[in-house]
């Protein structure tokens, strides 16, 4: 037979595009349109409904950037349409692509009831089916003229990302406002032909099935009268029935589809817009659930549920109903889909506490999967946190975005730093925005790496990022692929149903140990430094506030601020969303984040001050107490307690060197600062050991050009290292000596920027503190602080949640080489047997570690560089411009325990309070420094019990005794939600009024302590 395949395929495309799709709406009449534009920010619904309208016509411009317009459409269904299905078609000026990245609307009835959301893939509103004829139509649309930030000119700097700079040029033109007849038979024919055409394109050309489908499509096209598509669509469909009924082969891949809209809680839009995005999408999804009996939808992020509850109660009522029916499925159990690299141990735990508790309180639902499809990498600390939250599964697809290495599994056990294993699935469809295209379904089946031992994968289906969700077209396509020869099978299934099946069919999945490092978006560890600092400061202040408020409550009976702490935690958790904390949002989001963090800091400082004053007593007492909220004693002040200040022993001195520069000494360290302000030598006096590698100098600021190929705020590409400028020119070098500290101040200028660094040795502290103040006015540059150390090691430790993980210092494999920028929490530590160095940081996360072998002596130089600042211009054209302050420290002679201790110290300064008390005894004390308290707080159930979370921080086994300064009645191991839990693997025993603990490496345990009497 002659090969006419491409001829038929081309014919299908043209006839679908030009004749069949336009026939879905064969008749239409225009609606009358009126508009009112809100003067500023969005107004309440009642105000928008009541505002007077002025006429506007199709073709007219509307919508300044970030504006809100209330558009009213009115009309009458023609009598001639009686018996037919009628829909309103509202095109606000949509670009057919990118739903969620442009204008959007929410339709209301005159009484203010939300109907559904409008986006380019969802422009219809059902009016009547069947129509009687003569119906009056009156609908209102709350239309948001959100500007296009990304798609037309990807990554070009734009001022549109903040309402303060976006201007007032109208962004859109009304394109169509009609009442139309909806011909469902033609619509079904479109779906039939799309499914078969897309399936055909994926089938082997030499297989019979492809030709069976081709011939059926040809017969269907023959059956259509192009001048009467509506009259002949049914005949065309009957030609396709046979090939659509052919069942899937037994070995077909099985896809669990779940309706979804991955809605970024802020990104190329501000937080307030996400509130409306969620309402629009959710209104559509509850409506779709009512129309489609097989369909299921899942939504993650408790925060988004809370937003609908507060702002759109009518939509929330529909959500509650659908959740109760088991068809709208809360997923993930986190407050938001957060970043996981940077949140602290406690914050990561609280993401689950607040997320799961919301779902339990609101719906009585507890789910068991962590749902993080879009997060930029996953720390080795996360598996234990997931398990301690009572969950057991993880879903993400983001690792498929890695630039270099292809991950070897789609379903596997992921093992964290403590040995916890979590059953993990990466959907092989490689997207969280599946739209049921044949190419996506075929890709999932082909791409699935666990073929032969497993058969199931999951496909989150619906428009995401900016919202939109699943469409009726996607549901219709999924229905045809339920059991279709040549295709994977598609069933709507809840995430838990998928995981249960996947686990059952794959009893011995492969194991991946350690972090799931994303080989992309590495610059999100540095971009928007002030957002990151705000996060770290808030995490530290929350630790202090909980500790001192709990102490004051138990000691003085002061009220514990449950509601206030709950609200502040939720605000901090929201800002850990995976485009806020990573610094990848528009300027508006980061401007607001800085203001929010400042307000939280003021509030938390006030809570801390109040609690500490209550503990210190009357200021008239005149005694100065030092409060220590760190988990280790310092300056003779116990951890978690307060005592009179004791100054460090040993005198400090600064000696001017004849060759220029200074020698700083405090009896523990001798530090040489050269005439140009660089650190030439740091010797630990006790061992005589030099920290700085020969021939190098430390605290060297280095400037790189930094213009990645894409994703400016997100990415740093490896080639940035090819060019570097060492900032060695010095403007001024001055020294300052006091009895308790020796200080050198270095001022430099470069480009359009200036930097002042203060290097300080303090009495009794084996640590060189480095305070950096940068007035940063560079463009597309990367600023690093380098510490070349005389340490030979193949690996180094970086702190993560509840412990640390190791990364190589070499680039042996492509996997090692790809980690050229990585995350630390408060420390990086490297050592040779018996001697090590820690570098600690108060607020930076990005770093790199490289090694070189010296020609001079054959020794190894291991260079740690902290990443301080970047200056990308998209999406925020002024990212990081202005004044920044950083604090770092170099700790020579540090074992891992010293690194942990100094890491806590740098973020938790001592607070001095004047009162009448002689001391404040800590509520709890531990007798082993490897056992670290990560939180002390009152139980969320308001029972008055004390919650103490402890983890083993050294990476070894640790035994210890936890004692309380009040009579202890009992200690119960709990999960993160403070529920009694028998999952603790370590030993917890109450003996003689104290708690004996024996923890495994990095194990965390949450204890509920009840007081006697
Ligand atoms: Zn996202």
Short mmCIF file of N, CA and C and ligand atoms in Angstrom, two decimals, residues 262-264 337 374 432 465 577-579, ligand 1:
data_model
loop_
_atom_site.label_atom_id
_atom_site.label_comp_id
_atom_site.label_asym_id
_atom_site.label_seq_id
_atom_site.Cartn_x
_atom_site.Cartn_y
_atom_site.Cartn_z
N UNK A 262 -0.62 23.49 40.87
CA UNK A 262 0.50 23.91 41.71
C UNK A 262 0.49 25.43 41.74
N UNK A 263 -0.04 26.01 42.81
CA UNK A 263 -0.13 27.48 42.85
C UNK A 263 1.00 28.02 43.73
N UNK A 264 1.88 28.78 43.11
CA UNK A 264 2.98 29.39 43.86
C UNK A 264 2.40 30.45 44.78
N UNK A 337 4.33 24.83 50.42
CA UNK A 337 5.39 24.03 49.78
C UNK A 337 6.67 24.85 49.90
N UNK A 374 7.73 21.11 43.35
CA UNK A 374 8.51 22.17 42.69
C UNK A 374 9.65 22.72 43.54
N UNK A 432 4.57 18.96 36.95
CA UNK A 432 3.42 18.99 37.86
C UNK A 432 2.24 19.65 37.18
N UNK A 465 1.47 26.66 38.67
CA UNK A 465 2.32 27.83 38.89
C UNK A 465 1.44 29.03 39.24
N UNK A 577 8.14 29.87 51.53
CA UNK A 577 7.64 29.34 50.26
C UNK A 577 8.77 29.30 49.21
N UNK A 578 8.70 28.37 48.28
CA UNK A 578 9.87 28.10 47.44
C UNK A 578 10.16 29.13 46.35
N UNK A 579 9.46 30.27 46.38
CA UNK A 579 9.92 31.40 45.57
C UNK A 579 10.16 32.65 46.41
ZN1 LIG B 1 6.37 26.47 42.31
#
